[in-house]
Amino acid sequence: MNRDPLQPPATRTWRDIPQPVVPRAMSPEGKWRLAKQGLRLAGGVVIAALLGWGGWLVVASLREDAHALPAVARATPMKLPELHTDGVLDHAWLARTLGLPKQVSLLELDLHELRGRLLADPQVASAALMREFPDRLIVRLTERTPVARVMTDWQGQKRPMLVARDGVLYAGTGYEPAVIETLPWLDGVKLTPEEGRLRPIAGMDVVADLLGRARLEAEHLYMNWSIVSLAHLELDRRIEVRTRDGIVIQFSTTDGFFRQLVKLNYIMDELTARAPGARATIDLSLGQDVPVMVFPTDPALAEKERPVVPATPRPQAFPGTFETRSTPTLFSLPPQPPKRSNREF
């Protein structure tokens, strides 16, 4: 069948033209460059393998027995250990605790065992040892900080021990006696042996919060605190503080300590002004109302004042009138002014 003479021919492009071209072979210079790249890659792999093998040999040699080390490795004696601590422990304590022999070398040390000796003292919270060749041993310590004292009957003898924030008890080394004297004594705690030590005291983190807040915000009150009792902490969530001049204070652990210290500061000022030298009981654990029981120092005065006590004492506005009688007087904080809205300004 003949093609229609009016139909145009199909469009053709340069891609339809046969192109029998043979690719050019790689030049000798290109082959040499490719070979050098391969050699560099292989060399890098070999060097990395050698370094890893050498490091493994060093670690293995450090774990071997000291008597099996060559004499050359033990030829350099170690200097005195360097101590870095955030507490009060000194180099004399470090030397006694580590008990290193004279002329010992770094390679002869078992760092794991030495760290265990340091942590055996409860005063040390964490310890890290590092070799620095050829002759330096660096020791870094983090120490516990005491917040209170407690009298213990441990291993057949009574002795005072320090208590840290986490409840750990320890003898305490390196502290100035004046610093220890500022710490209050703990009462109402049960000490239980556990694995050759005394079990940490529960609830000391809350007690430490109270003592730290008092020392920071009301140091003049804190310095007069003598005994802190934890007898009512677990059941009633109360901490009892006894001062050196015979005042008993009840704190609540469910209310802010700062707010309670503000109330206590005000009441103590009133007591000092109106009943100097009198003993008293102050209960800050009841919120807004603060019962205060004031006891006169003279027993004869207490007997004389007893009949004057009304049968049903009425609450007074804080600060109330302090009376030297052995019945509680209720004090209430002054009412807070009403909050104003932005529209009132």
XYZ file of C-alpha atoms in Angstrom:
345
model
C 0.000 0.000 0.000
C 1.455 3.323 -0.976
C 2.065 6.009 1.673
C -0.034 9.087 1.508
C 2.142 11.735 -0.221
C 0.564 14.408 1.989
C 1.872 12.805 5.314
C 5.196 14.386 6.418
C 8.145 12.108 7.221
C 8.928 11.222 10.932
C 11.211 13.652 12.773
C 14.743 12.415 13.377
C 17.438 13.689 15.857
C 21.182 13.339 16.200
C 20.635 10.444 18.625
C 19.452 8.327 15.690
C 22.873 8.580 14.059
C 25.093 5.540 14.785
C 28.172 6.477 16.876
C 30.632 3.547 17.032
C 33.095 5.241 19.487
C 35.429 3.138 21.677
C 36.047 4.714 25.188
C 39.560 5.880 25.786
C 41.707 3.608 27.961
C 42.939 4.934 31.410
C 46.275 6.618 31.202
C 49.275 5.375 33.233
C 49.070 8.476 35.471
C 45.426 7.718 36.354
C 46.276 4.132 37.193
C 49.101 5.326 39.513
C 46.790 7.758 41.316
C 44.217 5.005 41.863
C 46.907 2.678 43.220
C 48.170 5.353 45.668
C 44.635 5.876 47.014
C 44.323 2.163 47.636
C 47.704 2.059 49.407
C 46.778 4.983 51.667
C 43.498 3.320 52.643
C 45.195 0.032 53.405
C 47.908 1.820 55.420
C 45.312 3.623 57.530
C 43.573 0.351 58.343
C 46.880 -1.259 59.361
C 47.888 1.674 61.590
C 44.487 1.689 63.347
C 44.784 -2.040 63.982
C 48.292 -1.622 65.408
C 47.166 1.173 67.736
C 44.242 -0.892 69.020
C 46.473 -3.887 69.603
C 49.040 -1.764 71.435
C 46.362 -0.240 73.677
C 45.065 -3.687 74.524
C 48.582 -4.793 75.482
C 48.983 -1.773 77.785
C 45.655 -2.420 79.526
C 46.468 -6.103 79.867
C 49.891 -5.326 81.337
C 48.361 -2.958 83.910
C 46.042 -5.727 85.086
C 48.821 -8.253 85.566
C 50.406 -9.080 88.864
C 52.993 -6.523 89.952
C 55.653 -9.223 90.392
C 55.232 -10.303 86.766
C 55.988 -6.812 85.409
C 59.402 -6.249 83.920
C 61.963 -4.443 86.015
C 62.045 -1.511 83.609
C 58.344 -0.796 84.181
C 58.889 -0.699 87.962
C 62.054 1.329 87.890
C 60.444 4.785 88.441
C 59.148 5.245 92.016
C 55.937 7.171 92.462
C 55.761 10.595 94.066
C 53.431 11.373 96.956
C 49.783 11.151 95.809
C 48.129 14.458 94.926
C 44.847 15.089 96.754
C 42.008 17.238 95.400
C 38.927 17.389 97.639
C 35.965 19.658 98.367
C 36.148 18.929 102.099
C 38.600 18.817 104.987
C 40.538 15.574 104.473
C 44.302 16.088 104.119
C 47.341 14.271 102.774
C 48.064 12.629 106.134
C 44.649 10.954 106.055
C 45.223 9.941 102.428
C 48.593 8.335 103.241
C 47.096 6.379 106.164
C 44.115 5.223 104.131
C 45.982 4.129 101.002
C 48.866 2.503 102.906
C 51.184 2.473 99.893
C 54.639 0.895 100.298
C 57.734 2.984 99.742
C 59.330 3.145 96.282
C 56.176 1.784 94.644
C 55.625 2.523 90.950
C 52.426 3.473 89.174
C 52.238 0.164 87.311
C 52.207 -1.740 90.600
C 49.044 -0.002 91.855
C 45.628 -1.636 91.815
C 43.420 1.421 91.409
C 40.221 -0.541 92.011
C 41.463 -1.756 95.398
C 42.746 1.690 96.376
C 39.388 3.258 95.520
C 37.705 0.709 97.764
C 39.934 1.759 100.655
C 38.932 5.387 100.198
C 35.204 4.614 100.002
C 35.454 2.488 103.159
C 35.443 5.768 105.081
C 31.799 6.986 105.104
C 33.035 10.574 105.055
C 33.973 10.011 101.387
C 30.967 10.162 99.082
C 32.858 9.493 95.833
C 36.473 8.922 94.807
C 38.418 8.817 91.548
C 42.078 7.868 91.007
C 44.094 8.614 87.872
C 47.627 7.692 86.845
C 49.770 10.319 85.162
C 52.966 8.719 83.960
C 55.698 8.442 84.851
C 55.270 9.075 88.625
C 52.037 10.951 89.547
C 48.891 9.564 91.170
C 45.988 12.039 91.332
C 43.151 11.432 93.827
C 39.875 13.389 93.621
C 37.358 13.158 96.468
C 33.846 14.385 97.164
C 33.118 14.485 100.883
C 29.898 14.426 102.861
C 29.019 17.518 104.878
C 27.712 17.091 108.443
C 24.384 18.671 109.397
C 23.957 17.249 112.917
C 25.504 15.060 115.629
C 24.263 11.917 117.358
C 25.541 9.919 120.329
C 25.960 6.244 119.441
C 26.586 3.045 121.362
C 28.517 1.212 118.690
C 30.971 -1.680 119.015
C 30.886 -1.571 122.784
C 31.638 2.110 123.254
C 29.663 5.330 123.299
C 30.940 8.035 121.011
C 29.534 10.963 119.056
C 29.207 10.663 115.303
C 28.337 13.111 112.560
C 25.273 12.782 110.340
C 25.190 13.912 106.698
C 22.223 15.035 104.632
C 21.675 11.530 103.250
C 21.553 10.112 106.792
C 24.984 8.451 106.672
C 26.833 8.412 110.009
C 30.602 8.804 110.199
C 33.252 9.634 112.787
C 34.483 12.803 111.055
C 38.135 13.622 110.356
C 39.730 17.032 109.949
C 36.894 19.239 111.214
C 37.586 22.151 113.526
C 36.085 21.640 117.015
C 34.411 25.048 116.786
C 32.560 23.923 113.664
C 31.383 20.686 115.287
C 30.090 22.580 118.335
C 27.643 24.515 116.165
C 25.877 21.314 115.042
C 22.746 20.337 117.002
C 22.325 16.884 118.548
C 19.782 14.414 117.199
C 17.210 12.717 119.428
C 14.360 10.308 118.819
C 16.266 8.213 116.253
C 16.775 4.462 116.162
C 20.243 3.311 115.123
C 20.356 -0.104 113.458
C 23.522 -2.036 112.473
C 23.793 -3.024 108.823
C 26.764 -4.823 107.207
C 29.293 -3.647 109.766
C 27.974 -0.083 109.771
C 25.055 1.841 111.155
C 22.102 2.143 108.818
C 21.521 5.697 107.498
C 18.921 7.703 109.405
C 15.681 8.081 107.459
C 14.227 11.541 106.915
C 17.498 13.424 107.313
C 16.982 15.242 104.014
C 13.935 17.028 105.489
C 15.803 17.814 108.710
C 18.736 19.119 106.687
C 16.365 21.431 104.798
C 15.125 22.920 108.092
C 18.619 23.314 109.548
C 20.013 24.773 106.337
C 17.158 27.251 105.989
C 17.503 28.306 109.629
C 21.259 28.733 109.334
C 20.872 30.817 106.189
C 17.815 32.913 107.021
C 17.856 33.076 110.862
C 21.357 32.273 112.092
C 20.742 34.017 115.430
C 17.980 31.473 116.099
C 19.891 28.495 114.729
C 22.946 29.106 116.918
C 20.740 28.617 120.002
C 19.352 25.243 118.872
C 20.672 22.372 120.949
C 18.605 19.236 120.176
C 16.531 18.214 117.159
C 14.098 15.367 117.795
C 12.818 13.090 115.026
C 10.446 11.160 117.299
C 7.330 12.597 115.610
C 8.698 12.908 112.088
C 7.392 9.684 110.556
C 3.863 9.678 112.014
C 3.002 13.339 112.634
C 5.367 15.014 110.139
C 6.701 17.240 112.912
C 10.259 18.134 113.921
C 10.877 19.218 117.507
C 13.702 21.633 118.303
C 14.934 22.391 121.825
C 17.030 25.463 122.466
C 19.816 25.941 125.005
C 17.617 28.181 127.170
C 14.762 25.677 127.518
C 12.382 26.618 124.688
C 10.691 23.812 122.730
C 9.620 24.521 119.125
C 7.443 22.327 116.918
C 7.939 22.604 113.128
C 5.681 21.106 110.495
C 7.273 19.396 107.490
C 4.165 20.018 105.366
C 4.450 23.807 105.557
C 7.240 26.040 104.299
C 10.124 26.319 106.759
C 10.796 29.931 105.823
C 7.269 30.992 106.793
C 7.546 29.158 110.121
C 10.910 30.768 110.835
C 9.384 34.218 110.261
C 6.702 33.454 112.864
C 9.307 32.063 115.262
C 11.487 35.141 114.925
C 8.550 37.414 115.819
C 7.491 35.294 118.802
C 11.064 35.062 120.114
C 11.373 38.840 120.001
C 8.165 39.157 122.026
C 9.309 36.531 124.514
C 12.636 38.262 125.010
C 10.952 41.617 125.553
C 8.069 40.530 127.807
C 9.274 37.375 129.562
C 13.062 37.300 129.483
C 14.584 34.050 130.658
C 11.253 32.192 130.731
C 10.842 28.711 129.306
C 8.208 28.214 126.639
C 6.690 25.781 124.169
C 5.932 27.112 120.681
C 3.892 25.058 118.230
C 4.337 26.274 114.637
C 2.761 23.173 113.106
C -0.866 24.389 113.303
C -0.772 26.960 110.535
C -2.054 30.477 111.225
C -2.637 30.025 114.966
C 0.478 29.528 117.096
C -0.112 28.157 120.609
C 2.584 29.386 123.005
C 2.869 28.052 126.548
C 5.109 30.199 128.765
C 6.537 28.797 131.998
C 8.010 31.146 134.620
C 11.481 30.417 135.849
C 10.406 30.697 139.517
C 8.193 27.729 140.608
C 6.688 29.821 143.418
C 5.586 32.385 140.853
C 3.974 29.638 138.802
C 1.913 28.474 141.792
C 0.918 32.026 142.573
C -0.224 32.653 139.012
C -2.121 29.387 138.584
C -5.528 30.502 140.063
C -5.605 33.563 137.857
C -5.870 31.444 134.705
C -9.330 31.799 133.124
C -11.298 28.638 132.544
C -11.787 29.266 128.813
C -8.981 31.450 127.450
C -10.000 33.334 124.331
C -7.738 33.555 121.275
C -5.832 36.793 120.991
C -4.633 38.669 117.966
C -0.980 38.037 117.202
C 1.113 39.195 118.946
C -0.833 38.444 122.116
C -0.025 39.247 125.691
C 2.571 36.876 127.113
C 1.672 35.830 130.627
C 3.975 33.913 132.965
C 1.574 31.069 133.668
C 1.595 27.403 132.758
C -1.380 27.439 130.415
C -1.219 27.868 126.648
C -1.994 31.221 125.097
C -3.149 31.203 121.489
C -1.596 33.707 119.106
C -2.857 34.399 115.608
C -0.989 36.099 112.826
C -2.414 39.461 111.762
C -4.892 39.159 108.885
C -3.459 39.653 105.438
C -4.658 42.809 103.596
C -7.134 42.065 100.794
C -5.659 41.848 97.338
C -6.534 44.692 95.016
C -7.512 44.199 91.448
C -5.975 46.167 88.627
C -9.196 48.193 88.293
C -8.683 49.815 91.724
C -5.477 51.577 90.703
